[in-house]
mmCIF file of C-alpha atoms in Angstrom:
data_model
loop_
_atom_site.group_PDB
_atom_site.id
_atom_site.type_symbol
_atom_site.label_atom_id
_atom_site.label_comp_id
_atom_site.label_asym_id
_atom_site.label_seq_id
_atom_site.Cartn_x
_atom_site.Cartn_y
_atom_site.Cartn_z
ATOM 1 C CA MET X 171 48.834 56.981 -109.258
ATOM 2 C CA ILE X 172 50.927 59.698 -107.619
ATOM 3 C CA ALA X 173 53.091 62.081 -109.672
ATOM 4 C CA THR X 174 55.812 64.094 -107.927
ATOM 5 C CA SER X 175 59.102 65.541 -109.161
ATOM 6 C CA GLY X 176 59.240 63.453 -112.315
ATOM 7 C CA ALA X 177 58.328 60.231 -110.547
ATOM 8 C CA VAL X 178 55.111 58.318 -110.811
ATOM 9 C CA VAL X 179 54.476 55.573 -108.335
ATOM 10 C CA ALA X 180 51.563 53.200 -108.801
ATOM 11 C CA MET X 181 50.697 49.959 -107.120
ATOM 12 C CA VAL X 182 47.323 48.690 -108.208
ATOM 13 C CA ALA X 183 45.918 45.301 -107.282
ATOM 14 C CA SER X 184 44.648 43.238 -110.185
ATOM 15 C CA PRO X 185 43.447 39.646 -110.553
ATOM 16 C CA ALA X 186 45.441 36.854 -108.900
ATOM 17 C CA SER X 187 47.121 39.347 -106.517
ATOM 18 C CA ALA X 188 49.213 40.860 -109.305
ATOM 19 C CA LEU X 189 50.611 44.336 -108.820
ATOM 20 C CA LEU X 190 51.119 47.052 -111.397
ATOM 21 C CA TYR X 191 54.084 49.351 -110.755
ATOM 22 C CA GLY X 192 54.823 52.596 -112.585
ATOM 23 C CA ALA X 193 57.597 55.149 -113.080
ATOM 24 C CA GLY X 194 57.859 58.390 -115.069
ATOM 25 C CA SER X 195 60.732 60.046 -116.897
ATOM 26 C CA ALA X 196 62.194 63.270 -115.533
ATOM 27 C CA GLY X 197 59.719 65.454 -117.457
ATOM 28 C CA LEU X 198 56.915 62.852 -117.370
ATOM 29 C CA ASP X 199 57.176 62.545 -121.178
ATOM 30 C CA SER X 200 57.396 58.753 -120.924
ATOM 31 C CA PHE X 201 56.176 56.120 -118.495
ATOM 32 C CA THR X 202 57.254 52.584 -117.636
ATOM 33 C CA TYR X 203 54.876 50.044 -116.144
ATOM 34 C CA PHE X 204 55.624 46.608 -114.714
ATOM 35 C CA GLU X 205 52.925 44.041 -114.024
ATOM 36 C CA SER X 206 54.045 41.358 -111.580
ATOM 37 C CA ASP X 207 51.696 38.697 -112.965
ATOM 38 C CA GLY X 208 53.537 37.498 -116.068
ATOM 39 C CA GLU X 209 56.421 39.966 -115.623
ATOM 40 C CA ILE X 210 55.084 42.339 -118.276
ATOM 41 C CA LEU X 211 57.095 45.526 -118.958
ATOM 42 C CA THR X 212 55.418 48.371 -120.856
ATOM 43 C CA SER X 213 56.842 51.621 -122.215
ATOM 44 C CA GLU X 214 54.488 54.511 -122.993
ATOM 45 C CA ASP X 215 55.454 57.604 -125.001
ATOM 46 C CA ASN X 216 53.400 60.443 -123.517
ATOM 47 C CA HIS X 217 54.404 63.449 -125.590
ATOM 48 C CA ALA X 218 54.593 64.315 -129.302
ATOM 49 C CA ASP X 219 58.105 65.762 -129.059
ATOM 50 C CA GLY X 220 59.983 63.708 -131.657
ATOM 51 C CA HIS X 221 61.714 61.574 -129.006
ATOM 52 C CA GLY X 222 61.120 57.900 -128.335
ATOM 53 C CA ALA X 223 60.513 56.267 -124.968
ATOM 54 C CA THR X 224 62.549 53.615 -123.173
ATOM 55 C CA ALA X 225 61.667 51.311 -120.290
ATOM 56 C CA GLN X 226 64.530 50.169 -118.101
ATOM 57 C CA TRP X 227 64.779 47.568 -115.354
ATOM 58 C CA ARG X 228 67.465 46.000 -113.181
ATOM 59 C CA TYR X 229 67.583 43.543 -110.308
ATOM 60 C CA GLN X 230 67.867 45.495 -107.053
ATOM 61 C CA GLY X 231 71.521 45.788 -106.077
ATOM 62 C CA SER X 232 72.725 45.138 -109.626
ATOM 63 C CA SER X 233 74.473 47.648 -111.884
ATOM 64 C CA THR X 234 73.305 45.832 -115.050
ATOM 65 C CA ILE X 235 70.554 47.887 -116.705
ATOM 66 C CA ASN X 236 68.205 46.303 -119.247
ATOM 67 C CA SER X 237 66.753 48.819 -121.745
ATOM 68 C CA TYR X 238 63.740 48.347 -124.019
ATOM 69 C CA TYR X 239 63.083 50.986 -126.695
ATOM 70 C CA ASN X 240 59.564 51.954 -127.769
ATOM 71 C CA PRO X 241 59.636 53.329 -131.363
ATOM 72 C CA ASN X 242 55.838 53.527 -131.709
ATOM 73 C CA GLY X 243 55.481 57.301 -131.312
ATOM 74 C CA ALA X 244 53.464 59.632 -129.141
ATOM 75 C CA HIS X 245 50.571 58.224 -127.136
ATOM 76 C CA ASN X 246 51.506 54.623 -128.008
ATOM 77 C CA THR X 247 52.879 51.764 -125.960
ATOM 78 C CA LYS X 248 55.124 48.764 -126.485
ATOM 79 C CA THR X 249 55.048 45.709 -124.214
ATOM 80 C CA TRP X 250 57.546 42.925 -123.474
ATOM 81 C CA ASN X 251 57.099 39.639 -121.586
ATOM 82 C CA LEU X 252 60.265 39.363 -119.499
ATOM 83 C CA SER X 253 59.774 35.876 -117.991
ATOM 84 C CA LEU X 254 61.710 36.724 -114.810
ATOM 85 C CA PRO X 255 62.040 34.448 -111.755
ATOM 86 C CA GLU X 256 59.280 34.815 -109.159
ATOM 87 C CA ASN X 257 59.698 36.780 -105.927
ATOM 88 C CA ARG X 258 62.607 38.961 -107.049
ATOM 89 C CA LEU X 259 62.926 42.658 -106.276
ATOM 90 C CA ILE X 260 63.639 44.855 -109.290
ATOM 91 C CA ASP X 261 63.845 48.571 -110.064
ATOM 92 C CA ILE X 262 62.139 50.219 -113.039
ATOM 93 C CA ARG X 263 62.418 53.648 -114.616
ATOM 94 C CA ALA X 264 61.353 55.557 -117.725
ATOM 95 C CA CYS X 265 63.629 57.491 -120.077
ATOM 96 C CA LEU X 266 63.597 59.270 -123.415
ATOM 97 C CA GLN X 267 65.682 57.967 -126.304
ATOM 98 C CA ASP X 268 66.318 59.053 -129.904
ATOM 99 C CA GLY X 269 66.315 55.962 -132.125
ATOM 100 C CA ALA X 270 66.969 52.304 -131.352
ATOM 101 C CA GLY X 271 70.739 52.895 -131.174
ATOM 102 C CA GLY X 272 70.471 56.049 -129.075
ATOM 103 C CA THR X 273 71.451 56.534 -125.459
ATOM 104 C CA PRO X 274 68.625 56.812 -122.895
ATOM 105 C CA TRP X 275 68.395 60.257 -121.289
ATOM 106 C CA SER X 276 66.075 62.312 -119.085
ATOM 107 C CA CYS X 277 65.489 59.204 -116.977
ATOM 108 C CA GLY X 278 63.305 59.428 -113.921
ATOM 109 C CA PRO X 279 64.301 57.936 -110.584
ATOM 110 C CA TRP X 280 64.376 54.182 -110.033
ATOM 111 C CA GLN X 281 61.159 52.811 -108.543
ATOM 112 C CA ASP X 282 60.822 49.572 -106.582
ATOM 113 C CA ALA X 283 58.882 46.674 -108.104
ATOM 114 C CA SER X 284 58.560 42.947 -107.471
ATOM 115 C CA THR X 285 58.110 39.928 -109.718
ATOM 116 C CA GLY X 286 55.491 38.459 -107.407
#
């Protein structure tokens, strides 16, 4: 994993040629991971600061952003099975968010990922 300027980029090979992609929020207080095998999206809250974490994804070239809020607190994760079509390019990023109805903020840059 490489961390620079609020971005974390990770591509790790796992069984069945799956890739794990990662992205960090602007202050690296939250992380988003995407596993290509099974299209698994994970949000991790990295800091006990009273804020929640949000994982976001979009198809590359699309302006539609899909947000998934993690209310589980500091040093905890929440995972979603997205069931996306194979061989699609997507972008992922991590943000902070206050409550399920809040607006994501302090988002890191979009990172490239692929569904397989």
